[in-house]
Tab-separated table of C-alpha atoms in Angstrom:
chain	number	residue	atom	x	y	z
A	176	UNK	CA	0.000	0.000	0.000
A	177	UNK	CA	1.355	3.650	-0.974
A	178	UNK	CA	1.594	5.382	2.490
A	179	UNK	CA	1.712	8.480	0.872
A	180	UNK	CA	-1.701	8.404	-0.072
A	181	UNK	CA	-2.905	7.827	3.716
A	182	UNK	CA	-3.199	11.482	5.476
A	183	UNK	CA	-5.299	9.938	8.513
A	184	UNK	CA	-6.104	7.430	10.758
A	185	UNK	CA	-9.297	6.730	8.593
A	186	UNK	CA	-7.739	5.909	5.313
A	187	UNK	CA	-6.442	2.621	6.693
A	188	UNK	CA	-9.944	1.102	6.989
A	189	UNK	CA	-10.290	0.948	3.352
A	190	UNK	CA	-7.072	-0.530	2.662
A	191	UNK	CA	-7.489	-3.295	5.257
A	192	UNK	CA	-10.739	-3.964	3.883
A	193	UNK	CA	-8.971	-4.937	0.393
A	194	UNK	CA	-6.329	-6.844	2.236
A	195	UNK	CA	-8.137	-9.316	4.530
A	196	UNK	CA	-10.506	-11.386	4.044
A	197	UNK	CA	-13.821	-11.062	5.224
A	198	UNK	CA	-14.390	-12.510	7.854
A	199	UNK	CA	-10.700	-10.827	9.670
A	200	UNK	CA	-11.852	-7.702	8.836
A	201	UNK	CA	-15.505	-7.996	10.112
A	202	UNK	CA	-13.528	-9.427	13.558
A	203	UNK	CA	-11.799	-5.458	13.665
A	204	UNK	CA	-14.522	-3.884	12.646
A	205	UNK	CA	-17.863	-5.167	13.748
A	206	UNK	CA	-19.679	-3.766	16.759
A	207	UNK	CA	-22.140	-5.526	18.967
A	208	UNK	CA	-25.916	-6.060	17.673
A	209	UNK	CA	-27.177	-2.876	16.073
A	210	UNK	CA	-23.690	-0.755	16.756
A	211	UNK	CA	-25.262	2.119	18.910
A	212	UNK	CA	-22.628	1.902	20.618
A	213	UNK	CA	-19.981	2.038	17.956
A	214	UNK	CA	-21.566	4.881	16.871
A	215	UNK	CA	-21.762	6.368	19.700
A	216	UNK	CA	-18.036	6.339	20.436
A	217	UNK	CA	-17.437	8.868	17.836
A	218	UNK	CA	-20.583	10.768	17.878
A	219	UNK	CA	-19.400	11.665	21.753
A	220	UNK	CA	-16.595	13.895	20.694
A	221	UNK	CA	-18.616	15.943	18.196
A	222	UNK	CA	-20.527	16.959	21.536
A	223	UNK	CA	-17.373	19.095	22.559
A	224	UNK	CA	-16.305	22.103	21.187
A	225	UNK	CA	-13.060	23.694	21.874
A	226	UNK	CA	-12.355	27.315	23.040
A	227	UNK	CA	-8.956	28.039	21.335
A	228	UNK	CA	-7.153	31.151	23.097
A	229	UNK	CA	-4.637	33.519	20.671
A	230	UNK	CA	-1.059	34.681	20.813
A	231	UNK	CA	0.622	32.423	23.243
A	232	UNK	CA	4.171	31.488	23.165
A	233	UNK	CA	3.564	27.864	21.646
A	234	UNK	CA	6.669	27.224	20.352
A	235	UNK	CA	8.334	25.078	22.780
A	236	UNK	CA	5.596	22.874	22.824
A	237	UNK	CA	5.978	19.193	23.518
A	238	UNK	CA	3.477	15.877	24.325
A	239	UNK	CA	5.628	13.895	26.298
A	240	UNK	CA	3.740	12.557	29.221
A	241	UNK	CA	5.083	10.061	32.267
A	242	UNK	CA	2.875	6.785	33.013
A	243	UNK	CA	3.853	4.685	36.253
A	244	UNK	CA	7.481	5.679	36.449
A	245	UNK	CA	8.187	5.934	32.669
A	246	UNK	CA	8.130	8.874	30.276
A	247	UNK	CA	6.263	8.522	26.950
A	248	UNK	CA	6.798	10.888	24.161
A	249	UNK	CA	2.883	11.123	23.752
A	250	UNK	CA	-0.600	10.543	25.384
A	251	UNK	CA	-1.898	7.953	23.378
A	252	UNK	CA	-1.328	4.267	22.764
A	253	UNK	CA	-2.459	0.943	20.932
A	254	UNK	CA	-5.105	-0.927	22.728
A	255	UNK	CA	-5.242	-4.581	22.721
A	256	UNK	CA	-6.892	-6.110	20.189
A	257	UNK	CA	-7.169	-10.060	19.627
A	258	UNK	CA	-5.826	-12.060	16.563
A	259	UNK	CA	-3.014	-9.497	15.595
A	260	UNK	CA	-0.873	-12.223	13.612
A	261	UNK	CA	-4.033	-12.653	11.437
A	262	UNK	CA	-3.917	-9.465	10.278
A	263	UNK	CA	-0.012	-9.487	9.029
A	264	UNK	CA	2.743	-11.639	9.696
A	265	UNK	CA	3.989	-11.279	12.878
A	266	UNK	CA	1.071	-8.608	13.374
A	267	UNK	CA	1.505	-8.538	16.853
A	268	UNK	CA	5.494	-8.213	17.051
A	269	UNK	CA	4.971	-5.539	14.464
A	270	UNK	CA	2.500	-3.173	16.574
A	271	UNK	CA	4.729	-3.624	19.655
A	272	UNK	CA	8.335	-2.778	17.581
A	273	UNK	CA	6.197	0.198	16.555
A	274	UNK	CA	5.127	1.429	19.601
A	275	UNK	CA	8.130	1.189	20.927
A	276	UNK	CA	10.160	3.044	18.598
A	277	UNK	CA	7.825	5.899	18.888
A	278	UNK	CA	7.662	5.440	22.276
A	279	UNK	CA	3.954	4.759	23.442
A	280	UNK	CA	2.308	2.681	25.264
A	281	UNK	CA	1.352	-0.777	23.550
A	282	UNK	CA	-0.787	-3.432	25.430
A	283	UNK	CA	-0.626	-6.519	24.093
A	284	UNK	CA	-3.704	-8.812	24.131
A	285	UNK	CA	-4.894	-11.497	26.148
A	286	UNK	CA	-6.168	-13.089	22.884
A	287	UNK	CA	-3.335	-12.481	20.940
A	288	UNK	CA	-1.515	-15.384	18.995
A	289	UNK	CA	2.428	-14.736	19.683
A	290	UNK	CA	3.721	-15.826	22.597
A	291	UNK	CA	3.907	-12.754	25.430
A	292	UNK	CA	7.398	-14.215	26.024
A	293	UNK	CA	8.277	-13.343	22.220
A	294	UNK	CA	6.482	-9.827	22.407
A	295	UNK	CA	8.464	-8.629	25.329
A	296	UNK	CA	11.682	-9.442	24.235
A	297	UNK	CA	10.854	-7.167	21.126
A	298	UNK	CA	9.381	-4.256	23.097
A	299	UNK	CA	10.251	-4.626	26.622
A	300	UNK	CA	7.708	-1.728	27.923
A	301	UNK	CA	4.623	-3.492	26.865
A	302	UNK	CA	1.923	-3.876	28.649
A	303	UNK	CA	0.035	-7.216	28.880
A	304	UNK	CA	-3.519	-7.386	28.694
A	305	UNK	CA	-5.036	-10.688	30.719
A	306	UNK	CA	-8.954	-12.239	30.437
A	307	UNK	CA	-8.606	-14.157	34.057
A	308	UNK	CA	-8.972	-17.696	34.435
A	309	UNK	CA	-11.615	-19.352	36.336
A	310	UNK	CA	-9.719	-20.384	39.680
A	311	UNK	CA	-6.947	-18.895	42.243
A	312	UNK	CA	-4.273	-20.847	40.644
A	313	UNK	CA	-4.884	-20.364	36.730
A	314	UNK	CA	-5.003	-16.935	37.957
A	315	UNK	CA	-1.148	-17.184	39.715
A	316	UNK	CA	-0.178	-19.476	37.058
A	317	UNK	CA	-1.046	-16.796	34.609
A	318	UNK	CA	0.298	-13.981	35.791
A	319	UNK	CA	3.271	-15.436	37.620
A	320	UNK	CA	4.315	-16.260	33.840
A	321	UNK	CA	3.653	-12.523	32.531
A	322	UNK	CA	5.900	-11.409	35.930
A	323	UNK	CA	8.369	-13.945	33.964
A	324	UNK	CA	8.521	-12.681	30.466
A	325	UNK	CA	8.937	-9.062	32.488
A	326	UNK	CA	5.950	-7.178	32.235
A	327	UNK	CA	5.313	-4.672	34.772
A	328	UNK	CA	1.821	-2.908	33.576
A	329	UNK	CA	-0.838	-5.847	33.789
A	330	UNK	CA	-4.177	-4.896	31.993
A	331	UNK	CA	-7.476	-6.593	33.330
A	332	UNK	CA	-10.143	-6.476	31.295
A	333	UNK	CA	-13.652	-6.953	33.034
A	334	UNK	CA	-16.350	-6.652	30.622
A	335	UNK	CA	-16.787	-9.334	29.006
A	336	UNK	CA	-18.723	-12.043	31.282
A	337	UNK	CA	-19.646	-13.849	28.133
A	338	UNK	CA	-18.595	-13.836	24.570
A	339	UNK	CA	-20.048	-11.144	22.431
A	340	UNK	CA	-23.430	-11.181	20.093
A	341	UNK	CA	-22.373	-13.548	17.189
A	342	UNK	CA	-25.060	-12.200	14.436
A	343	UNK	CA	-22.473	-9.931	12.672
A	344	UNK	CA	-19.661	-12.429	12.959
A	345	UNK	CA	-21.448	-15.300	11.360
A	346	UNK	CA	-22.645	-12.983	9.070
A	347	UNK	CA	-19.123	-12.978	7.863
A	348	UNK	CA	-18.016	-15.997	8.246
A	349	UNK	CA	-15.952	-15.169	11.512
A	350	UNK	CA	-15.602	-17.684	14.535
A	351	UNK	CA	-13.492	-18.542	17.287
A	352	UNK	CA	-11.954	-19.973	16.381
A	353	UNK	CA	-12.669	-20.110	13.001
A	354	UNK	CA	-13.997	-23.268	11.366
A	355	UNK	CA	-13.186	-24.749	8.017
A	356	UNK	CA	-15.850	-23.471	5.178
A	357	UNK	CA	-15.889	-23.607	1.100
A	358	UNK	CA	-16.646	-19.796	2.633
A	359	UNK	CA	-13.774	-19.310	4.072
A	360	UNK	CA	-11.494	-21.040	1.768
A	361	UNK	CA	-13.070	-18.460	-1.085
A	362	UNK	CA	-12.511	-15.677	0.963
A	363	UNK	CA	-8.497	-16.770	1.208
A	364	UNK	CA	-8.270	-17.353	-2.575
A	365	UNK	CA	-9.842	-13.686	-3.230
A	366	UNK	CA	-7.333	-12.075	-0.699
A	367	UNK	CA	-4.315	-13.445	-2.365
A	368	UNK	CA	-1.811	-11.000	-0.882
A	369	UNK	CA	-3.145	-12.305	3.134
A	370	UNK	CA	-3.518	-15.827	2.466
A	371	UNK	CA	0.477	-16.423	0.708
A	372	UNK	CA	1.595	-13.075	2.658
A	373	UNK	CA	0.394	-13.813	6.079
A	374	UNK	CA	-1.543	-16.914	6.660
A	375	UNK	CA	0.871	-19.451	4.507
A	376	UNK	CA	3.786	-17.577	5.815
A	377	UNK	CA	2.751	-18.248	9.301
A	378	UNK	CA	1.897	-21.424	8.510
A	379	UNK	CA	5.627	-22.378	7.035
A	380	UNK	CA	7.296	-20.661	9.834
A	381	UNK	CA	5.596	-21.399	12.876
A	382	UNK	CA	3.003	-24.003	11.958
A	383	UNK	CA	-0.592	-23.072	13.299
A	384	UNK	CA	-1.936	-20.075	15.175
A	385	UNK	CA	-2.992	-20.831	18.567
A	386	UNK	CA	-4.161	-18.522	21.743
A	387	UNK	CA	-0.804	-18.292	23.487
A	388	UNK	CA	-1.391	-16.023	26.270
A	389	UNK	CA	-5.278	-16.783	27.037
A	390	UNK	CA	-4.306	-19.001	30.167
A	391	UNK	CA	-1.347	-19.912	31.688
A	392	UNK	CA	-0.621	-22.677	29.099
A	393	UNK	CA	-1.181	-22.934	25.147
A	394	UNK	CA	-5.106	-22.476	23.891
A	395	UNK	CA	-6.758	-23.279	21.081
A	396	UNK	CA	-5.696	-23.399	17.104
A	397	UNK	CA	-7.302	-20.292	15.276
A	398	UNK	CA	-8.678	-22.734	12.791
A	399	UNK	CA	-10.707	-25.994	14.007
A	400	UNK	CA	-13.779	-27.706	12.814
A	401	UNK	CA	-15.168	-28.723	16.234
A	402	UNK	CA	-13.238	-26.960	19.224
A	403	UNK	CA	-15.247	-24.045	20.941
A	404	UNK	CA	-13.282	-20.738	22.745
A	405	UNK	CA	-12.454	-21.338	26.488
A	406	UNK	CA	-14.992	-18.912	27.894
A	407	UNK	CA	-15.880	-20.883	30.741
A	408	UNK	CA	-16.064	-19.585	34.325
A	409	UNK	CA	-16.439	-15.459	33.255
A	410	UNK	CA	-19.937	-15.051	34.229
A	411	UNK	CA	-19.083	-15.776	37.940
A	412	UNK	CA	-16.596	-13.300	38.238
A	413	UNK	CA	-16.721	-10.971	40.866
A	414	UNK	CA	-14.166	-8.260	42.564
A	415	UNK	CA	-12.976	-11.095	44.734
A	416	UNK	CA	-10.947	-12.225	41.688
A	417	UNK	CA	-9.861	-8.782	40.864
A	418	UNK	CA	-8.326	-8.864	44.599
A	419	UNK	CA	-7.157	-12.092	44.090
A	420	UNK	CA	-5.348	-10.780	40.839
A	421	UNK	CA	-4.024	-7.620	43.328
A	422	UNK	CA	-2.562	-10.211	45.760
A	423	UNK	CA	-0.164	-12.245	42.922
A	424	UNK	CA	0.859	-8.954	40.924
A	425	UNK	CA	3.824	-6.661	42.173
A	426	UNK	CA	3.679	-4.245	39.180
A	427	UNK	CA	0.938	-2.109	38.212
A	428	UNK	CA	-2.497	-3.130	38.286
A	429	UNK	CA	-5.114	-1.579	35.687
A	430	UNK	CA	-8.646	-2.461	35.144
A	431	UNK	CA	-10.148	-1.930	31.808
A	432	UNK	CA	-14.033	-1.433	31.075
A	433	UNK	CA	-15.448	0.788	33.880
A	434	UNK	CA	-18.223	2.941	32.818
A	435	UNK	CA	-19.064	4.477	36.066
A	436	UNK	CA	-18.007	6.281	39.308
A	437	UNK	CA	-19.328	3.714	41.963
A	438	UNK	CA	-17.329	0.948	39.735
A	439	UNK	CA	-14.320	3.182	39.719
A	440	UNK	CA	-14.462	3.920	43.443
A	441	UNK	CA	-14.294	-0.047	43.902
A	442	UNK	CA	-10.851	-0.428	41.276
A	443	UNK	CA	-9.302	2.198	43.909
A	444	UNK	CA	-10.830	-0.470	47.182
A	445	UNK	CA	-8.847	-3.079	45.618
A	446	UNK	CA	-5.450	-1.835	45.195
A	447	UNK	CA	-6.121	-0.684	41.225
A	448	UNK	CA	-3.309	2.049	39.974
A	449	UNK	CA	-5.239	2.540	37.099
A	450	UNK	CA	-8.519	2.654	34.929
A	451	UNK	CA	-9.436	2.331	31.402
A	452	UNK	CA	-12.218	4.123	31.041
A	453	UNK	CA	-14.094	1.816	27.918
A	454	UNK	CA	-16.983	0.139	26.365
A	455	UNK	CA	-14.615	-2.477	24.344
A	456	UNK	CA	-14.953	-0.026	21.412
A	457	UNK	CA	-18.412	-0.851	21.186
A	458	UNK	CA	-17.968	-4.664	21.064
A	459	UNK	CA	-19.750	-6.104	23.993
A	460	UNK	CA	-22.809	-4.608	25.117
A	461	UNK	CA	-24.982	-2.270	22.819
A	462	UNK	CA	-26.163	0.666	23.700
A	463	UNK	CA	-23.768	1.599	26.322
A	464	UNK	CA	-22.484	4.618	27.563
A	465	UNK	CA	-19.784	6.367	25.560
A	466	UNK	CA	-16.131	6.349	27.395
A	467	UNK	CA	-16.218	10.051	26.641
A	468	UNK	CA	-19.415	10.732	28.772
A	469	UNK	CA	-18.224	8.629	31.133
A	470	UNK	CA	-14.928	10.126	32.033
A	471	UNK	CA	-15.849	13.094	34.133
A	472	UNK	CA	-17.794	10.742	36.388
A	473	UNK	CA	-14.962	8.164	36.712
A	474	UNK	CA	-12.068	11.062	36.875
A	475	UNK	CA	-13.904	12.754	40.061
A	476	UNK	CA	-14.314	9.263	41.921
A	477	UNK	CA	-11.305	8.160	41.591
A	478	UNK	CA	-8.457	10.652	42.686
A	479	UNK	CA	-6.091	8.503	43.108
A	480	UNK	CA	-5.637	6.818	40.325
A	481	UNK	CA	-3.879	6.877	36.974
A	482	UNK	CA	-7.391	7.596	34.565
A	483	UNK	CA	-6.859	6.530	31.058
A	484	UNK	CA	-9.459	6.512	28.213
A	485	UNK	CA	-10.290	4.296	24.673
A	486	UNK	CA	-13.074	3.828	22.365
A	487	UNK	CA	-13.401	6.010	19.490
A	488	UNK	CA	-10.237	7.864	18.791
A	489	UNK	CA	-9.351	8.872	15.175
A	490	UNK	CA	-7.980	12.150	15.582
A	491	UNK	CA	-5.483	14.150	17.489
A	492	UNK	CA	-8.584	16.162	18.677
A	493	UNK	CA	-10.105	13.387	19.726
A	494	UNK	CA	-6.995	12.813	22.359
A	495	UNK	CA	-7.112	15.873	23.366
A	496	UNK	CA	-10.874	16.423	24.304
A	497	UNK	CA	-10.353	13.371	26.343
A	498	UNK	CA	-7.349	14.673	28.204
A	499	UNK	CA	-9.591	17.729	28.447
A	500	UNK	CA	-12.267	15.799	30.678
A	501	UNK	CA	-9.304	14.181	32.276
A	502	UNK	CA	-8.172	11.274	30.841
A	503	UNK	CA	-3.899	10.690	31.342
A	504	UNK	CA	-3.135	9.084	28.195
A	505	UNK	CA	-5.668	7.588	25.587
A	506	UNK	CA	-5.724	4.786	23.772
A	507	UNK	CA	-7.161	2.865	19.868
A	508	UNK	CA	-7.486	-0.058	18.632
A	509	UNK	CA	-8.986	-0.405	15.091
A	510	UNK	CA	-6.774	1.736	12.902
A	511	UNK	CA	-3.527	0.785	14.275
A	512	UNK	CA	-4.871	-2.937	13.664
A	513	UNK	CA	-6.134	-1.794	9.923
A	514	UNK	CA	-2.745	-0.411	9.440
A	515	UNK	CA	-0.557	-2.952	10.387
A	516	UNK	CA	-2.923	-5.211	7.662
A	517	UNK	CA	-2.190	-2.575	5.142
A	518	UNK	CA	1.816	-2.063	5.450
A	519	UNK	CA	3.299	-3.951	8.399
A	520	UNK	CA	5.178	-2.091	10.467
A	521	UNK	CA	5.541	0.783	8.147
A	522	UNK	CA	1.744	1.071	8.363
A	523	UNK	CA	1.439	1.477	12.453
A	524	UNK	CA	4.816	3.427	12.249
A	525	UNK	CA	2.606	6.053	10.008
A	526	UNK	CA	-0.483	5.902	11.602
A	527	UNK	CA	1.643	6.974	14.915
A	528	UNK	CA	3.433	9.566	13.420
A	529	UNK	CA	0.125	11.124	11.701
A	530	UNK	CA	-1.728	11.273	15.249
A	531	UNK	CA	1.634	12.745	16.910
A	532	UNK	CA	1.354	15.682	13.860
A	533	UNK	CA	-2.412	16.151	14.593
A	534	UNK	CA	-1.790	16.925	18.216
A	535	UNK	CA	1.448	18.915	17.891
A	536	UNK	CA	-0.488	20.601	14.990
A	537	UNK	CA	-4.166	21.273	17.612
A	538	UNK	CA	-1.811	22.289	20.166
A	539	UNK	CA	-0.317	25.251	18.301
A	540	UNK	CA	-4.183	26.133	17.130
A	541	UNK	CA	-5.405	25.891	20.706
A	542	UNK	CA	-3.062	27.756	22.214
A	543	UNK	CA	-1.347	25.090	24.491
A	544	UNK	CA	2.359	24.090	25.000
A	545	UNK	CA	1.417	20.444	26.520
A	546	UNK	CA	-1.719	18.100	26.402
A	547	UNK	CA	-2.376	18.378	30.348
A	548	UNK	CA	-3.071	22.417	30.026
A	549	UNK	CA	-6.552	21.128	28.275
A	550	UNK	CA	-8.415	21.148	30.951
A	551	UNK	CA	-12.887	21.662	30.828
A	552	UNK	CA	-13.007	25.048	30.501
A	553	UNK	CA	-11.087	24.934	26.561
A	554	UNK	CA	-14.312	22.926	26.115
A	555	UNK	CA	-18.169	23.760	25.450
A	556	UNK	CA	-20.444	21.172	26.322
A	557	UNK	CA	-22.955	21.588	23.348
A	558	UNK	CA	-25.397	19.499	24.695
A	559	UNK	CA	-25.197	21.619	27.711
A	560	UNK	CA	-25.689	24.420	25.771
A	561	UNK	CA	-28.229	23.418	23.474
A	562	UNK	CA	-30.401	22.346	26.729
A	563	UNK	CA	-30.083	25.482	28.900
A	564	UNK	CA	-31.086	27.442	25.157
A	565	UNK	CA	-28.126	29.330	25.233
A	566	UNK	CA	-27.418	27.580	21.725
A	567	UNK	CA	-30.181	26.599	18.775
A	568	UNK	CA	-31.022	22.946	18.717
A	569	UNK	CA	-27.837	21.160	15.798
């Protein structure tokens, strides 16, 4: 793919659509059910208006923030999202070199198919994202083996109690894992470029694709006829297992998927240093909340704690609204994942780079020589204004 004719982190999605077949790409892209919530996560930031202010000294102006004892060189990162070696060979390696070389926060997935041994020796800042076992001891085994590999930032994700609506997946011919179809066979032949340039390959170098880090010890093949997903033992889950999770991890604890303050309150009750503020970027539930009207709520109960935001962001405005409401660094998923599909490495290497320009670029325009001087008041709440009729209806 000619990078030069990508200029944002929307142009990727059309690309990656060419490149995979169907039923990867509906995995990235799909929401839950009807997608209110998908849409929702990018209809939130057009709420927010900013309030740019003239002639400062903006010059010196730099994005480099520090996250639990280490300095990034901006406030955004890659979220994890599953199947990354599906998407290009070596997919997940690739997003985590990336990240590191421009020096942001990665977080590698609990669903991911390279070993978390194998992405930490390539980008030894990761952060590891874990679905928890079941039981006490799948729980130590697990994360006494992240501890291992060297991880110190250890993800928890905690909404998803059962796997997601399936209607848009089968639609597509997506499955976990995925089972052999005259479908899905036709869908490899079409995509030519994925099936010899990443499936085959991955095939001839490392034989077949399994979850490596969803337990403590090697999960299923992506591709069997009869095999279901472990999802056993999720719907009992309760913040007993979150302290249980406290008690065998040293580093940093964050929980990801809190949509509200009396949740948030609870993270800080059990030893949490941080919060992803998220609605799985509109993959689990429909009809959530956004992230971005959730923030303020979670931001004010939780003090304490390291606040952190995903779910919608495309643009370098986007990040900055977010940090606006209070959010420490923010986070995305999709386009990073359509651009390593389109180009590799080179692809997440540009995507980065173009969402670094768009901040250092909004910064200048709004009058600000670092992310954190956003604070509510360079916003207008249009909603807000709209319903006290200081504003016509939009």
């Amino acid at each position: 793919m000619r990078l030069s004719r990508i200029h944002n982190l929307h142009d990727f999605e059309a690309g990656a659509r060419r490149k995979l077949p169907r039923a990867m790409f509906s995995y990235i892209q799909n929401g839950a059910e009807d997608e209110v919530t998908l849409r929702r996560n990018r209809s939130a930031f057009d709420r927010y208006a900013f309030v740019p202010q003239m002639l400062n000294d903006v010059s010196a102006r730099h994005q480099r923030i520090e996250l639990f004892g280490h300095e990034y060189d901006s406030p955004f990162g890659i979220s994890p999202v599953g199947l990354g070696a599906m998407y290009a060979y070596r997919g997940d390696v690739a997003l985590a070199r990336s990240a590191t070389q421009m020096n942001v926060p990665y977080v590698l997935s609990g669903a991911s198919l390279t070993r978390l041994e194998t992405v930490a020796q390539a980008a030894p800042r990761a952060w590891f994202q874990a679905y928890l076992p079941g039981s006490r001891e799948e729980i130590q085994r697990l994360l006494a083996r992240a501890a291992q590999a060297g991880y110190r930032q250890l993800v928890l994700t905690v909404d998803i109690p059962v796997s997601v609506s399936p209607d848009r997946y089968i639609r597509n011919g997506f499955s976990s894992p995925l089972r052999p179809s005259l479908d899905l066979a036709v869908q490899g032949l079409t995509h030519p470029r994925w099936l010899f340039g990443t499936f085959l390959r991955t095939l001839v170098a490392q034989g077949m694709p399994h979850l490596e880090n969803w337990r403590a010890d090697r999960g299923n093949p992506v591709l069997s006829k009869s095999l279901q997903k472990d999802v056993k033992n999720r719907d009992n889950f309760t913040w007993d297992h979150i302290r249980q999770a406290r008690d065998a991890w040293q580093g940093d604890l964050i929980i990801k998927g809190i949509l509200s303050g009396a949740d948030a309150e609870r993270c800080a009750q059990v030893g949490a240093n941080g919060i992803i503020v998220s609605n799985h970027g509109g993959r689990q539930v429909d009809c959530a909340i956004s992230p971005m009207t959730a923030l303020p709520e979670v931001v004010a109960a939780a003090p304490g704690l390291v606040v952190m935001m995903d779910s919608g962001i495309r643009r370098g405005s986007d990040v900055l609204k977010a940090i606006a409401l209070g959010a420490r660094c923010v986070f995305a998923g999709r386009p990073f994942n359509y651009a390593v599909a389109c180009a590799g490495a080179d692809g997440v290497m540009h995507a980065l780079h173009l969402l670094r320009e768009e901040v250092h670029r909004n910064m200048a325009l709004l009058g600000i020589d670092h992310p954190y001087a956003m604070n509510p008041g360079r916003l207008k709440d249009l909603c807000a204004e709209i319903c006290e009729g200081r504003l016509p209806g939009l």
